[in-house]
Coordinates of C-alpha atoms in Angstrom, one line a residue:
M1 CA -21.3 -29.4 16.2
V2 CA -22.1 -30.8 19.6
P3 CA -21.5 -28.6 22.6
S4 CA -18.5 -30.7 23.9
D5 CA -16.8 -30.2 20.4
L6 CA -17.3 -26.4 20.7
V7 CA -15.8 -26.4 24.4
S8 CA -12.9 -28.5 23.1
D9 CA -12.2 -26.0 20.3
I10 CA -12.2 -23.0 22.5
R11 CA -9.8 -24.8 25.0
A12 CA -7.5 -25.5 22.1
I13 CA -7.5 -21.9 20.8
A14 CA -6.9 -20.6 24.4
A15 CA -3.9 -22.9 24.7
I16 CA -2.4 -21.7 21.5
C17 CA -3.0 -17.9 22.7
R18 CA -1.1 -18.8 25.9
R19 CA 1.8 -20.3 24.1
R20 CA 2.2 -18.0 21.2
A21 CA 2.8 -14.1 21.4
P22 CA 0.2 -12.2 19.2
D23 CA 1.3 -11.0 15.8
P24 CA 2.8 -7.5 16.2
L25 CA 0.9 -6.5 13.2
L26 CA -2.3 -6.8 15.0
E27 CA -1.2 -4.4 17.8
S28 CA -3.1 -1.5 16.3
I29 CA -6.4 -3.5 16.7
E30 CA -6.2 -3.2 20.5
N31 CA -4.1 0.0 20.8
I32 CA -6.3 2.3 18.4
V33 CA -9.9 2.1 19.3
P34 CA -12.9 4.3 18.4
V35 CA -14.0 6.7 21.1
D36 CA -17.6 6.0 22.3
D37 CA -17.7 8.1 25.3
P38 CA -20.1 11.0 24.7
G39 CA -18.3 13.2 27.3
I40 CA -14.9 12.7 25.8
I41 CA -16.2 13.4 22.4
R42 CA -17.8 16.7 23.5
Q43 CA -14.6 17.9 25.0
L44 CA -12.6 16.9 22.0
E45 CA -15.0 18.6 19.6
A46 CA -15.0 21.7 21.8
D47 CA -11.1 21.8 21.6
L48 CA -11.1 21.2 17.9
D49 CA -13.7 24.0 17.4
E50 CA -11.3 26.4 19.3
V51 CA -8.2 25.2 17.1
L52 CA -10.2 25.9 14.0
G53 CA -10.2 29.5 15.0
W54 CA -6.5 29.8 15.4
P55 CA -3.8 31.3 13.1
D56 CA -2.6 28.9 10.5
A57 CA 0.9 28.3 12.1
E58 CA -0.6 27.5 15.5
A59 CA -3.4 25.3 14.2
A60 CA -0.9 23.3 12.0
D61 CA 0.4 21.4 15.1
F62 CA -3.0 20.0 15.6
V63 CA -4.8 19.8 12.3
A64 CA -3.7 18.8 8.8
P65 CA -5.6 18.4 5.4
V66 CA -5.9 14.8 4.3
V67 CA -7.4 13.0 1.4
P68 CA -10.1 10.4 2.3
M69 CA -9.1 6.9 1.3
S70 CA -12.3 6.6 -0.7
H71 CA -11.2 9.6 -2.8
M72 CA -7.5 8.8 -3.1
D73 CA -7.6 7.5 -6.6
G74 CA -9.7 10.3 -7.9
F75 CA -7.6 12.9 -6.0
S76 CA -4.4 11.7 -7.9
S77 CA -6.1 12.7 -11.2
A78 CA -8.0 15.7 -10.2
S79 CA -6.9 19.1 -11.7
S80 CA -8.7 21.4 -9.2
L81 CA -10.8 21.4 -6.0
T82 CA -13.5 23.6 -4.5
I83 CA -13.9 24.0 -0.8
K84 CA -17.0 25.4 0.6
I85 CA -17.5 26.2 4.4
G86 CA -20.1 28.5 5.8
G87 CA -22.2 30.9 3.8
A88 CA -19.6 32.1 1.3
Q89 CA -19.3 30.9 -2.1
S90 CA -17.2 27.7 -3.0
R91 CA -13.4 28.6 -3.1
Q92 CA -11.5 27.0 -6.0
V93 CA -7.9 25.7 -5.2
D94 CA -5.3 23.8 -7.0
D95 CA -4.5 21.6 -4.0
L96 CA -5.2 20.8 -0.4
D97 CA -3.7 23.3 2.0
L98 CA -4.9 24.0 5.7
H99 CA -5.1 27.7 5.1
D100 CA -8.1 27.2 2.7
F101 CA -10.0 25.5 5.5
L102 CA -9.0 27.9 8.2
L103 CA -9.7 30.9 6.1
R104 CA -13.4 30.0 6.5
T105 CA -13.6 28.3 9.7
R106 CA -12.0 31.3 11.5
L107 CA -14.9 33.4 10.3
Q108 CA -17.5 31.3 12.0
E109 CA -18.6 32.0 15.6
P110 CA -17.0 30.1 18.5
G111 CA -18.9 26.9 19.0
R112 CA -20.0 26.8 15.4
R113 CA -16.7 26.1 13.5
L114 CA -16.8 22.5 13.6
R115 CA -20.4 22.4 12.7
A116 CA -19.7 24.6 9.6
L117 CA -16.9 22.2 8.7
R118 CA -19.2 19.2 8.7
R119 CA -21.8 21.0 6.8
G120 CA -19.3 22.3 4.1
H121 CA -17.9 20.0 1.3
V122 CA -14.8 19.5 -0.8
R123 CA -15.4 18.7 -4.5
M124 CA -12.8 17.3 -7.0
F125 CA -12.8 18.4 -10.8
A126 CA -11.0 16.8 -13.8
D127 CA -10.4 20.2 -15.3
A128 CA -8.7 23.4 -14.0
D129 CA -11.9 25.4 -14.6
G130 CA -13.9 23.2 -12.1
T131 CA -16.8 22.2 -14.4
E132 CA -16.1 18.4 -14.8
S133 CA -17.0 17.0 -11.4
M134 CA -15.3 14.0 -10.0
G135 CA -17.3 13.8 -6.7
G136 CA -16.4 14.7 -3.2
S137 CA -17.6 14.7 0.4
K138 CA -18.2 16.8 3.5
A139 CA -15.2 18.9 4.5
S140 CA -14.8 17.3 7.9
N141 CA -13.7 14.2 6.1
W142 CA -10.8 16.2 4.6
I143 CA -9.2 17.0 8.0
E144 CA -7.1 15.0 10.4
A145 CA -6.8 16.3 13.9
A146 CA -4.5 15.0 16.7
L147 CA -5.4 16.3 20.2
P148 CA -4.5 15.4 23.8
L149 CA -6.8 15.1 26.8
G150 CA -4.3 15.0 29.8
P151 CA -1.9 12.1 29.1
R152 CA -4.3 10.6 26.6
R153 CA -3.8 10.9 22.9
F154 CA -6.8 11.2 20.3
F155 CA -7.0 11.7 16.6
L156 CA -10.0 12.4 14.4
L157 CA -9.8 10.7 10.9
E158 CA -12.7 10.9 8.3
D159 CA -14.9 12.5 11.0
T160 CA -14.4 9.7 13.6
W161 CA -12.5 9.9 16.9
Y162 CA -10.0 7.4 17.9
E163 CA -7.7 6.9 21.0
I164 CA -4.2 5.7 20.8
A165 CA -2.7 3.8 23.7
A166 CA 0.1 5.9 25.2
N167 CA 2.6 3.1 25.3
Y168 CA 1.8 2.1 21.8
L169 CA 2.5 5.7 20.7
V170 CA 5.8 5.7 22.3
A171 CA 6.9 2.5 20.9
M172 CA 5.6 3.5 17.5
R173 CA 7.6 6.6 17.6
A174 CA 10.9 4.9 18.6
H175 CA 10.5 2.7 15.6
I176 CA 9.8 5.5 13.1
E177 CA 12.7 7.6 14.5
R178 CA 15.1 4.6 13.7
L179 CA 13.7 4.5 10.2
L180 CA 14.1 8.4 9.8
C181 CA 17.4 9.2 11.5
G182 CA 19.8 7.0 9.6
I183 CA 22.2 8.1 7.0
P184 CA 20.4 8.0 3.6
S185 CA 21.8 5.1 1.4
L186 CA 20.8 6.9 -1.7
D187 CA 21.9 10.1 -3.2
L188 CA 18.6 11.6 -4.7
P189 CA 18.7 14.9 -6.3
R190 CA 16.9 18.0 -5.0
W191 CA 13.4 18.6 -6.2
D192 CA 12.4 21.6 -8.2
L193 CA 9.2 22.7 -6.6
G194 CA 7.7 23.5 -10.0
S195 CA 7.9 19.8 -11.0
D196 CA 5.4 17.1 -10.2
E197 CA 6.2 13.5 -9.2
W198 CA 6.5 12.2 -12.7
R199 CA 8.8 14.9 -13.9
Y200 CA 10.9 14.5 -10.8
N201 CA 11.3 10.6 -11.3
Q202 CA 12.2 11.4 -15.0
H203 CA 14.9 13.8 -13.7
V204 CA 16.4 11.3 -11.3
Q205 CA 16.7 8.8 -14.2
D206 CA 18.4 11.4 -16.3
V207 CA 21.0 12.6 -13.8
R208 CA 21.7 9.5 -11.5
P209 CA 23.2 6.4 -13.2
G210 CA 21.5 3.1 -12.6
Y211 CA 18.1 4.5 -11.8
I212 CA 14.9 3.5 -13.9
C213 CA 11.8 5.4 -13.9
L214 CA 8.7 3.1 -13.8
D215 CA 6.2 5.8 -12.4
R216 CA 2.8 5.3 -14.0
D217 CA 3.7 1.9 -15.5
P218 CA 1.6 -0.7 -13.4
V219 CA 2.5 -4.4 -13.3
R220 CA -0.6 -6.4 -14.4
A221 CA -0.1 -10.1 -13.3
G222 CA -1.5 -12.6 -10.7
L223 CA -4.1 -11.1 -8.4
H224 CA -3.4 -7.8 -9.8
A225 CA -4.0 -8.8 -13.4
G226 CA -6.9 -6.3 -13.8
H227 CA -5.9 -2.8 -12.6
G228 CA -2.3 -3.7 -11.9
F229 CA 0.0 -2.5 -9.2
E230 CA 2.7 0.0 -9.1
A231 CA 5.9 -1.9 -8.3
C232 CA 7.8 1.4 -7.7
D233 CA 8.4 4.8 -9.0
L234 CA 12.0 4.3 -9.4
L235 CA 14.1 1.1 -9.5
G236 CA 17.3 1.9 -7.8
P237 CA 20.9 1.1 -8.8
S238 CA 21.0 -1.9 -6.3
D239 CA 17.4 -3.0 -7.4
E240 CA 15.8 -0.9 -4.4
L241 CA 12.0 -0.4 -4.9
I242 CA 11.8 3.4 -4.4
H243 CA 8.5 5.0 -3.9
V244 CA 8.3 8.7 -4.3
K245 CA 5.8 11.2 -2.8
R246 CA 5.5 15.0 -2.7
A247 CA 3.3 15.1 0.4
R248 CA 0.9 17.8 1.4
G249 CA -0.8 15.8 4.2
S250 CA -1.0 12.6 6.1
S251 CA -3.4 10.7 3.9
P252 CA -1.1 10.7 0.8
L253 CA 1.7 9.3 2.9
S254 CA -0.5 6.4 4.3
H255 CA -1.4 5.6 0.6
L256 CA 2.3 5.5 -0.2
F257 CA 3.3 3.1 2.6
S258 CA 0.4 0.9 1.7
Q259 CA 1.4 0.9 -1.9
G260 CA 4.9 0.0 -1.0
L261 CA 3.6 -2.8 1.2
V262 CA 1.4 -4.4 -1.6
S263 CA 4.1 -4.1 -4.2
A264 CA 6.8 -5.8 -2.0
Q265 CA 4.2 -8.5 -1.1
A266 CA 3.3 -9.2 -4.7
L267 CA 7.0 -9.4 -6.0
A268 CA 8.0 -11.6 -3.0
T269 CA 5.0 -14.3 -3.3
S270 CA 3.8 -14.2 -6.8
S271 CA 6.0 -15.8 -9.6
Q272 CA 3.8 -14.3 -12.2
A273 CA 4.2 -10.8 -10.6
R274 CA 8.1 -11.2 -10.6
A275 CA 8.0 -12.4 -14.2
A276 CA 6.0 -9.5 -15.5
F277 CA 8.2 -7.1 -13.4
T278 CA 11.5 -8.3 -14.7
A279 CA 10.2 -8.3 -18.2
K280 CA 9.1 -4.7 -17.8
V281 CA 12.5 -3.8 -16.5
R282 CA 14.3 -5.6 -19.3
A283 CA 12.2 -3.9 -22.0
H284 CA 12.7 -0.4 -20.5
P285 CA 15.0 2.0 -22.7
R286 CA 17.4 2.1 -19.8
G287 CA 16.6 -1.4 -18.5
R288 CA 18.6 -4.3 -17.4
D289 CA 18.3 -8.0 -16.7
L290 CA 17.2 -9.0 -13.3
S291 CA 17.5 -12.5 -12.0
A292 CA 14.7 -15.1 -12.6
D293 CA 14.4 -15.3 -8.7
F294 CA 14.3 -11.5 -8.2
V295 CA 12.9 -10.4 -4.7
P296 CA 13.1 -6.9 -3.6
K297 CA 16.3 -6.0 -1.8
K298 CA 15.0 -3.0 0.0
V299 CA 12.0 -0.7 -0.2
V300 CA 12.6 3.0 0.0
F301 CA 10.2 5.7 0.8
A302 CA 11.5 8.9 -0.5
I303 CA 9.4 12.0 0.6
L304 CA 9.4 15.6 -0.1
L305 CA 7.2 17.5 2.5
K306 CA 5.5 20.6 1.7
N307 CA 7.7 23.7 1.2
G308 CA 10.7 21.4 1.9
E309 CA 10.0 20.9 5.6
T310 CA 12.2 18.6 7.6
L311 CA 10.9 15.0 7.7
T312 CA 10.6 13.9 11.4
P313 CA 8.1 11.8 13.5
D314 CA 6.5 15.1 14.6
T315 CA 5.7 15.8 10.8
L316 CA 3.8 12.6 10.4
F317 CA 0.2 12.5 11.9
P318 CA -0.9 9.7 13.9
F319 CA -2.5 7.7 11.0
S320 CA 0.7 7.9 8.8
Q321 CA 2.7 6.9 11.8
V322 CA 0.6 3.9 12.3
T323 CA 0.7 2.8 8.6
L324 CA 4.5 3.3 8.3
A325 CA 5.2 1.2 11.5
S326 CA 2.9 -1.5 10.4
T327 CA 4.4 -1.5 7.0
A328 CA 8.0 -1.8 8.3
R329 CA 7.1 -4.6 10.7
E330 CA 5.2 -6.6 8.0
L331 CA 8.2 -6.3 5.4
E332 CA 11.1 -6.8 7.8
S333 CA 9.5 -9.7 10.0
H334 CA 7.5 -11.6 7.2
Y335 CA 9.6 -11.0 4.2
R336 CA 13.0 -10.0 5.6
I337 CA 12.9 -6.9 3.3
P338 CA 14.5 -3.9 5.0
I339 CA 12.9 -0.6 4.7
E340 CA 14.2 3.1 4.5
V341 CA 12.6 6.5 4.6
I342 CA 14.6 9.4 2.9
A343 CA 13.8 12.9 3.1
I344 CA 14.1 14.6 -0.4
E345 CA 15.4 18.3 -0.2
A346 CA 13.7 21.0 -2.1
E347 CA 15.7 23.0 -4.7
G348 CA 16.9 26.3 -3.2
T349 CA 16.9 25.1 0.4

């Protein structure tokens, strides 16, 4: 390429940028940036070190356990975990809970709590006795923190600090409030806290007419011919794709939102995926015929928060808020597929 051609191309790109507004899905690139100021990082880490010494209820406003994205698939099939922070022996647990982290960080000296978290580790096991290792990583990767410095907002994810632009956070929150505050279009039954997700989805199918449980039944077609993709946990009575999650932290919700996006994109754009999905629904014991040109009518995220807590924008940590807002914009603007978020109530609440 000669220099004049390069200059011409740059001018053409600049002209396009002046005429066309940037894709809103790219907003996060300029509104969520890694923190590289050593002074700010030192202040944030000093504040986080202090929070790691607080009682559970107070610290929960700023810190939450998460599953690193690289461990998400393993975590979903793990039967037990061990957490080791400080000099004590590893603590075996059934699931992630902030208390199990703070129980150890509170015992460390002030100024050394975050260091102990980074030197600690979380490991996953395939069995309940903790003998069949599935890998793990340092404990600080399993914590998400959201902290302010004056009017600025920062969060720690997988041991890296990011800043969220204030105006972007306000706009994102307003979008999420609209998704959460409507009257639910579906009447989902209460969730017995003794049941896992698969049992709950089977229960919905048993007690609500028109629902089909497709949990753990991936669609293998097109670009997903290998491992497949999970089209939905439940197909609703009006052909809604319903993704169900009992969430104990921010990362599982981020994974849920991403899963919903991948599923809707595949069914909206791939004739092979649609054919495989409609055949799967037809063959189901409670199945029905879907039209040959089926596209998702709506994507629903049905969420039970830990201990039946109320689902609000405040219960979603920053990374989950970003993923939900981006997913909603993509589905609504590019595919004309509406999205809804429904809180599932816990049995006995």
